[in-house]
Every structure is written in structure tokens, then in C-alpha cells.
Amino acid sequence: MSLHHPSSTEDIFDSSLNLEDTHYKEGYSEGYSSGLASGKNEGHEVGLKTGFEVGEELGFYRGCVDIWNAAIHIQPNCFSSRVQKSIRQMDELLKKYPVSEPENESVTDIMDSLRLKFRAICATLNVKLEYNGYPKASDVKNSGF
């Protein structure tokens, strides 16, 4: 029975290949961990920003509905029955919006319906209300304040 004794040249190449493979695996593991951590942080920041923007837009619509309902309460015939029905529908959409479930598939449909209903009410009332988000720094500089 003969034992195969690798030459010293084969040993050098084997250890070099193992070393390269070891460094590759370590690098991959470190990169994966680093990417996972930075991805979570980045996702958290994007989620906060998006959540704030959605909440702000919902708040704008809630404010409009509350003002319109207050006007109806003071003067019941200030808006046509069609506009009043649209305001009630918008109010219901706001109540249905799943604020605590941002991954709910209905959020996009409800937001689209809210925007459409809002534009229809504004067009019927012939008012130029629109939600543009909060002012940007460049808008504040040009606002005269």
C-alpha cells in the first residue's frame, strides 16, 4: 500500500486556494452583515419619511372634511346634496384608512379614492385647494418671511 505524499509545490497551492476561499467567505459574511445593518437603517429612515408624508396628507384631508362639515352644521344648505354626499364618502374613506397597517394592500386604493374625491369636491365648489406637502426650504426663502 503506497501513500501519496504531495510535493511541496502542491502544498503551497492547496494552502493558497484554501486561504483565498477563507478570505472570500469572511468577506462575504462581513459584507452581508454590514449590508443588512445599513439596509435596516436606510429602510427605517425611508419608512419614517413616507409615514410622515402620508400622515400629513391624511391630516390635510381630515382638516378639509372637518371644515366642510362645520360649514354644513352652521348652514345645512351651503352645499348641494351631491357635494355633501361626497364629503361623507371622503369622511368614510379617512376612517377606513389603515393607519396602523402600512403594508395593507388597500392603502393605495383608499389614498387614490381620497385624492379623486377631494379633487371632485374642489372642482364642484370651484375652489383652488390642493395638497402640495409641506413647504421646502427654497419655498420658505421666497415666501416673504
PDB file of N, CA and C in Angstrom, residues 20-73:
ATOM      1  N   GLU A  20      -7.546  31.757  -0.053  1.00  0.00           N
ATOM      2  CA  GLU A  20      -8.402  32.605  -0.885  1.00  0.00           C
ATOM      3  C   GLU A  20      -9.877  32.318  -0.590  1.00  0.00           C
ATOM      4  N   ASP A  21     -10.212  31.038  -0.485  1.00  0.00           N
ATOM      5  CA  ASP A  21     -11.595  30.645  -0.192  1.00  0.00           C
ATOM      6  C   ASP A  21     -12.019  31.143   1.192  1.00  0.00           C
ATOM      7  N   THR A  22     -11.146  31.045   2.158  1.00  0.00           N
ATOM      8  CA  THR A  22     -11.425  31.514   3.517  1.00  0.00           C
ATOM      9  C   THR A  22     -11.661  33.024   3.524  1.00  0.00           C
ATOM     10  N   HIS A  23     -10.803  33.775   2.835  1.00  0.00           N
ATOM     11  CA  HIS A  23     -10.962  35.235   2.773  1.00  0.00           C
ATOM     12  C   HIS A  23     -12.246  35.613   2.039  1.00  0.00           C
ATOM     13  N   TYR A  24     -12.566  34.877   0.990  1.00  0.00           N
ATOM     14  CA  TYR A  24     -13.800  35.137   0.247  1.00  0.00           C
ATOM     15  C   TYR A  24     -15.013  34.955   1.155  1.00  0.00           C
ATOM     16  N   LYS A  25     -15.042  33.850   1.903  1.00  0.00           N
ATOM     17  CA  LYS A  25     -16.174  33.573   2.795  1.00  0.00           C
ATOM     18  C   LYS A  25     -16.263  34.605   3.913  1.00  0.00           C
ATOM     19  N   GLU A  26     -15.127  34.987   4.488  1.00  0.00           N
ATOM     20  CA  GLU A  26     -15.119  36.005   5.545  1.00  0.00           C
ATOM     21  C   GLU A  26     -15.604  37.356   4.998  1.00  0.00           C
ATOM     22  N   GLY A  27     -15.106  37.718   3.824  1.00  0.00           N
ATOM     23  CA  GLY A  27     -15.512  38.985   3.193  1.00  0.00           C
ATOM     24  C   GLY A  27     -16.999  39.000   2.883  1.00  0.00           C
ATOM     25  N   TYR A  28     -17.501  37.894   2.376  1.00  0.00           N
ATOM     26  CA  TYR A  28     -18.926  37.791   2.068  1.00  0.00           C
ATOM     27  C   TYR A  28     -19.748  37.938   3.341  1.00  0.00           C
ATOM     28  N   SER A  29     -19.339  37.235   4.385  1.00  0.00           N
ATOM     29  CA  SER A  29     -20.066  37.282   5.656  1.00  0.00           C
ATOM     30  C   SER A  29     -20.070  38.691   6.244  1.00  0.00           C
ATOM     31  N   GLU A  30     -18.913  39.350   6.230  1.00  0.00           N
ATOM     32  CA  GLU A  30     -18.834  40.722   6.752  1.00  0.00           C
ATOM     33  C   GLU A  30     -19.667  41.678   5.902  1.00  0.00           C
ATOM     34  N   GLY A  31     -19.581  41.536   4.588  1.00  0.00           N
ATOM     35  CA  GLY A  31     -20.352  42.396   3.682  1.00  0.00           C
ATOM     36  C   GLY A  31     -21.848  42.196   3.849  1.00  0.00           C
ATOM     37  N   TYR A  32     -22.259  40.955   4.016  1.00  0.00           N
ATOM     38  CA  TYR A  32     -23.671  40.652   4.204  1.00  0.00           C
ATOM     39  C   TYR A  32     -24.176  41.277   5.498  1.00  0.00           C
ATOM     40  N   SER A  33     -23.430  41.103   6.578  1.00  0.00           N
ATOM     41  CA  SER A  33     -23.828  41.676   7.871  1.00  0.00           C
ATOM     42  C   SER A  33     -23.889  43.196   7.805  1.00  0.00           C
ATOM     43  N   SER A  34     -22.899  43.789   7.192  1.00  0.00           N
ATOM     44  CA  SER A  34     -22.859  45.246   7.055  1.00  0.00           C
ATOM     45  C   SER A  34     -24.022  45.750   6.198  1.00  0.00           C
ATOM     46  N   GLY A  35     -24.278  45.065   5.097  1.00  0.00           N
ATOM     47  CA  GLY A  35     -25.380  45.438   4.214  1.00  0.00           C
ATOM     48  C   GLY A  35     -26.724  45.292   4.880  1.00  0.00           C
ATOM     49  N   LEU A  36     -26.876  44.253   5.672  1.00  0.00           N
ATOM     50  CA  LEU A  36     -28.118  44.028   6.398  1.00  0.00           C
ATOM     51  C   LEU A  36     -28.366  45.160   7.390  1.00  0.00           C
ATOM     52  N   ALA A  37     -27.336  45.542   8.120  1.00  0.00           N
ATOM     53  CA  ALA A  37     -27.471  46.620   9.107  1.00  0.00           C
ATOM     54  C   ALA A  37     -27.768  47.953   8.428  1.00  0.00           C
ATOM     55  N   SER A  38     -27.027  48.284   7.370  1.00  0.00           N
ATOM     56  CA  SER A  38     -27.256  49.573   6.707  1.00  0.00           C
ATOM     57  C   SER A  38     -28.598  49.565   5.981  1.00  0.00           C
ATOM     58  N   GLY A  39     -29.014  48.420   5.461  1.00  0.00           N
ATOM     59  CA  GLY A  39     -30.321  48.308   4.803  1.00  0.00           C
ATOM     60  C   GLY A  39     -31.456  48.532   5.775  1.00  0.00           C
ATOM     61  N   LYS A  40     -31.318  48.006   6.988  1.00  0.00           N
ATOM     62  CA  LYS A  40     -32.353  48.218   8.009  1.00  0.00           C
ATOM     63  C   LYS A  40     -32.425  49.688   8.387  1.00  0.00           C
ATOM     64  N   ASN A  41     -31.266  50.323   8.557  1.00  0.00           N
ATOM     65  CA  ASN A  41     -31.253  51.750   8.905  1.00  0.00           C
ATOM     66  C   ASN A  41     -31.862  52.583   7.794  1.00  0.00           C
ATOM     67  N   GLU A  42     -31.473  52.286   6.566  1.00  0.00           N
ATOM     68  CA  GLU A  42     -31.999  53.031   5.425  1.00  0.00           C
ATOM     69  C   GLU A  42     -33.504  52.801   5.286  1.00  0.00           C
ATOM     70  N   GLY A  43     -33.936  51.576   5.448  1.00  0.00           N
ATOM     71  CA  GLY A  43     -35.363  51.257   5.388  1.00  0.00           C
ATOM     72  C   GLY A  43     -36.147  51.969   6.474  1.00  0.00           C
ATOM     73  N   HIS A  44     -35.573  52.054   7.651  1.00  0.00           N
ATOM     74  CA  HIS A  44     -36.210  52.761   8.773  1.00  0.00           C
ATOM     75  C   HIS A  44     -36.392  54.238   8.427  1.00  0.00           C
ATOM     76  N   GLU A  45     -35.350  54.855   7.879  1.00  0.00           N
ATOM     77  CA  GLU A  45     -35.420  56.279   7.515  1.00  0.00           C
ATOM     78  C   GLU A  45     -36.459  56.525   6.422  1.00  0.00           C
ATOM     79  N   VAL A  46     -36.473  55.669   5.410  1.00  0.00           N
ATOM     80  CA  VAL A  46     -37.453  55.818   4.328  1.00  0.00           C
ATOM     81  C   VAL A  46     -38.869  55.607   4.873  1.00  0.00           C
ATOM     82  N   GLY A  47     -39.024  54.635   5.747  1.00  0.00           N
ATOM     83  CA  GLY A  47     -40.332  54.374   6.353  1.00  0.00           C
ATOM     84  C   GLY A  47     -40.832  55.547   7.175  1.00  0.00           C
ATOM     85  N   LEU A  48     -39.946  56.155   7.953  1.00  0.00           N
ATOM     86  CA  LEU A  48     -40.338  57.325   8.737  1.00  0.00           C
ATOM     87  C   LEU A  48     -40.765  58.478   7.838  1.00  0.00           C
ATOM     88  N   LYS A  49     -39.987  58.722   6.812  1.00  0.00           N
ATOM     89  CA  LYS A  49     -40.291  59.823   5.888  1.00  0.00           C
ATOM     90  C   LYS A  49     -41.619  59.574   5.181  1.00  0.00           C
ATOM     91  N   THR A  50     -41.805  58.369   4.668  1.00  0.00           N
ATOM     92  CA  THR A  50     -43.036  58.034   3.957  1.00  0.00           C
ATOM     93  C   THR A  50     -44.239  58.097   4.895  1.00  0.00           C
ATOM     94  N   GLY A  51     -44.075  57.562   6.100  1.00  0.00           N
ATOM     95  CA  GLY A  51     -45.159  57.595   7.076  1.00  0.00           C
ATOM     96  C   GLY A  51     -45.551  59.014   7.440  1.00  0.00           C
ATOM     97  N   PHE A  52     -44.569  59.883   7.596  1.00  0.00           N
ATOM     98  CA  PHE A  52     -44.840  61.282   7.907  1.00  0.00           C
ATOM     99  C   PHE A  52     -45.606  61.935   6.760  1.00  0.00           C
ATOM    100  N   GLU A  53     -45.167  61.693   5.538  1.00  0.00           N
ATOM    101  CA  GLU A  53     -45.822  62.300   4.373  1.00  0.00           C
ATOM    102  C   GLU A  53     -47.268  61.830   4.230  1.00  0.00           C
ATOM    103  N   VAL A  54     -47.510  60.538   4.415  1.00  0.00           N
ATOM    104  CA  VAL A  54     -48.865  60.000   4.326  1.00  0.00           C
ATOM    105  C   VAL A  54     -49.730  60.584   5.433  1.00  0.00           C
ATOM    106  N   GLY A  55     -49.200  60.615   6.650  1.00  0.00           N
ATOM    107  CA  GLY A  55     -49.945  61.177   7.774  1.00  0.00           C
ATOM    108  C   GLY A  55     -50.285  62.642   7.563  1.00  0.00           C
ATOM    109  N   GLU A  56     -49.353  63.374   6.993  1.00  0.00           N
ATOM    110  CA  GLU A  56     -49.581  64.789   6.723  1.00  0.00           C
ATOM    111  C   GLU A  56     -50.689  64.973   5.691  1.00  0.00           C
ATOM    112  N   GLU A  57     -50.670  64.159   4.640  1.00  0.00           N
ATOM    113  CA  GLU A  57     -51.706  64.268   3.606  1.00  0.00           C
ATOM    114  C   GLU A  57     -53.069  63.869   4.162  1.00  0.00           C
ATOM    115  N   LEU A  58     -53.111  62.794   4.945  1.00  0.00           N
ATOM    116  CA  LEU A  58     -54.371  62.389   5.565  1.00  0.00           C
ATOM    117  C   LEU A  58     -54.898  63.482   6.493  1.00  0.00           C
ATOM    118  N   GLY A  59     -53.993  64.117   7.233  1.00  0.00           N
ATOM    119  CA  GLY A  59     -54.379  65.214   8.118  1.00  0.00           C
ATOM    120  C   GLY A  59     -54.946  66.397   7.349  1.00  0.00           C
ATOM    121  N   PHE A  60     -54.371  66.694   6.202  1.00  0.00           N
ATOM    122  CA  PHE A  60     -54.880  67.778   5.351  1.00  0.00           C
ATOM    123  C   PHE A  60     -56.318  67.475   4.926  1.00  0.00           C
ATOM    124  N   TYR A  61     -56.554  66.245   4.450  1.00  0.00           N
ATOM    125  CA  TYR A  61     -57.900  65.865   4.027  1.00  0.00           C
ATOM    126  C   TYR A  61     -58.873  65.865   5.204  1.00  0.00           C
ATOM    127  N   ARG A  62     -58.408  65.397   6.367  1.00  0.00           N
ATOM    128  CA  ARG A  62     -59.256  65.397   7.562  1.00  0.00           C
ATOM    129  C   ARG A  62     -59.654  66.838   7.911  1.00  0.00           C
ATOM    130  N   GLY A  63     -58.710  67.750   7.834  1.00  0.00           N
ATOM    131  CA  GLY A  63     -58.989  69.152   8.123  1.00  0.00           C
ATOM    132  C   GLY A  63     -60.018  69.735   7.169  1.00  0.00           C
ATOM    133  N   CYS A  64     -59.891  69.427   5.884  1.00  0.00           N
ATOM    134  CA  CYS A  64     -60.864  69.915   4.893  1.00  0.00           C
ATOM    135  C   CYS A  64     -62.254  69.361   5.181  1.00  0.00           C
ATOM    136  N   VAL A  65     -62.343  68.056   5.426  1.00  0.00           N
ATOM    137  CA  VAL A  65     -63.638  67.433   5.719  1.00  0.00           C
ATOM    138  C   VAL A  65     -64.245  68.048   6.977  1.00  0.00           C
ATOM    139  N   ASP A  66     -63.434  68.268   8.008  1.00  0.00           N
ATOM    140  CA  ASP A  66     -63.947  68.857   9.250  1.00  0.00           C
ATOM    141  C   ASP A  66     -64.467  70.276   9.020  1.00  0.00           C
ATOM    142  N   ILE A  67     -63.761  71.063   8.226  1.00  0.00           N
ATOM    143  CA  ILE A  67     -64.205  72.432   7.916  1.00  0.00           C
ATOM    144  C   ILE A  67     -65.511  72.396   7.127  1.00  0.00           C
ATOM    145  N   TRP A  68     -65.563  71.527   6.114  1.00  0.00           N
ATOM    146  CA  TRP A  68     -66.786  71.430   5.315  1.00  0.00           C
ATOM    147  C   TRP A  68     -67.961  70.967   6.173  1.00  0.00           C
ATOM    148  N   ASN A  69     -67.734  70.001   7.061  1.00  0.00           N
ATOM    149  CA  ASN A  69     -68.807  69.534   7.951  1.00  0.00           C
ATOM    150  C   ASN A  69     -69.239  70.632   8.918  1.00  0.00           C
ATOM    151  N   ALA A  70     -68.288  71.439   9.388  1.00  0.00           N
ATOM    152  CA  ALA A  70     -68.644  72.558  10.274  1.00  0.00           C
ATOM    153  C   ALA A  70     -69.508  73.569   9.521  1.00  0.00           C
ATOM    154  N   ALA A  71     -69.173  73.824   8.260  1.00  0.00           N
ATOM    155  CA  ALA A  71     -69.982  74.744   7.444  1.00  0.00           C
ATOM    156  C   ALA A  71     -71.386  74.182   7.250  1.00  0.00           C
ATOM    157  N   ILE A  72     -71.504  72.884   7.010  1.00  0.00           N
ATOM    158  CA  ILE A  72     -72.811  72.233   6.848  1.00  0.00           C
ATOM    159  C   ILE A  72     -73.604  72.321   8.147  1.00  0.00           C
ATOM    160  N   HIS A  73     -72.921  72.152   9.269  1.00  0.00           N
ATOM    161  CA  HIS A  73     -73.584  72.223  10.581  1.00  0.00           C
ATOM    162  C   HIS A  73     -74.156  73.630  10.818  1.00  0.00           C
TER     163      HIS A  73
END
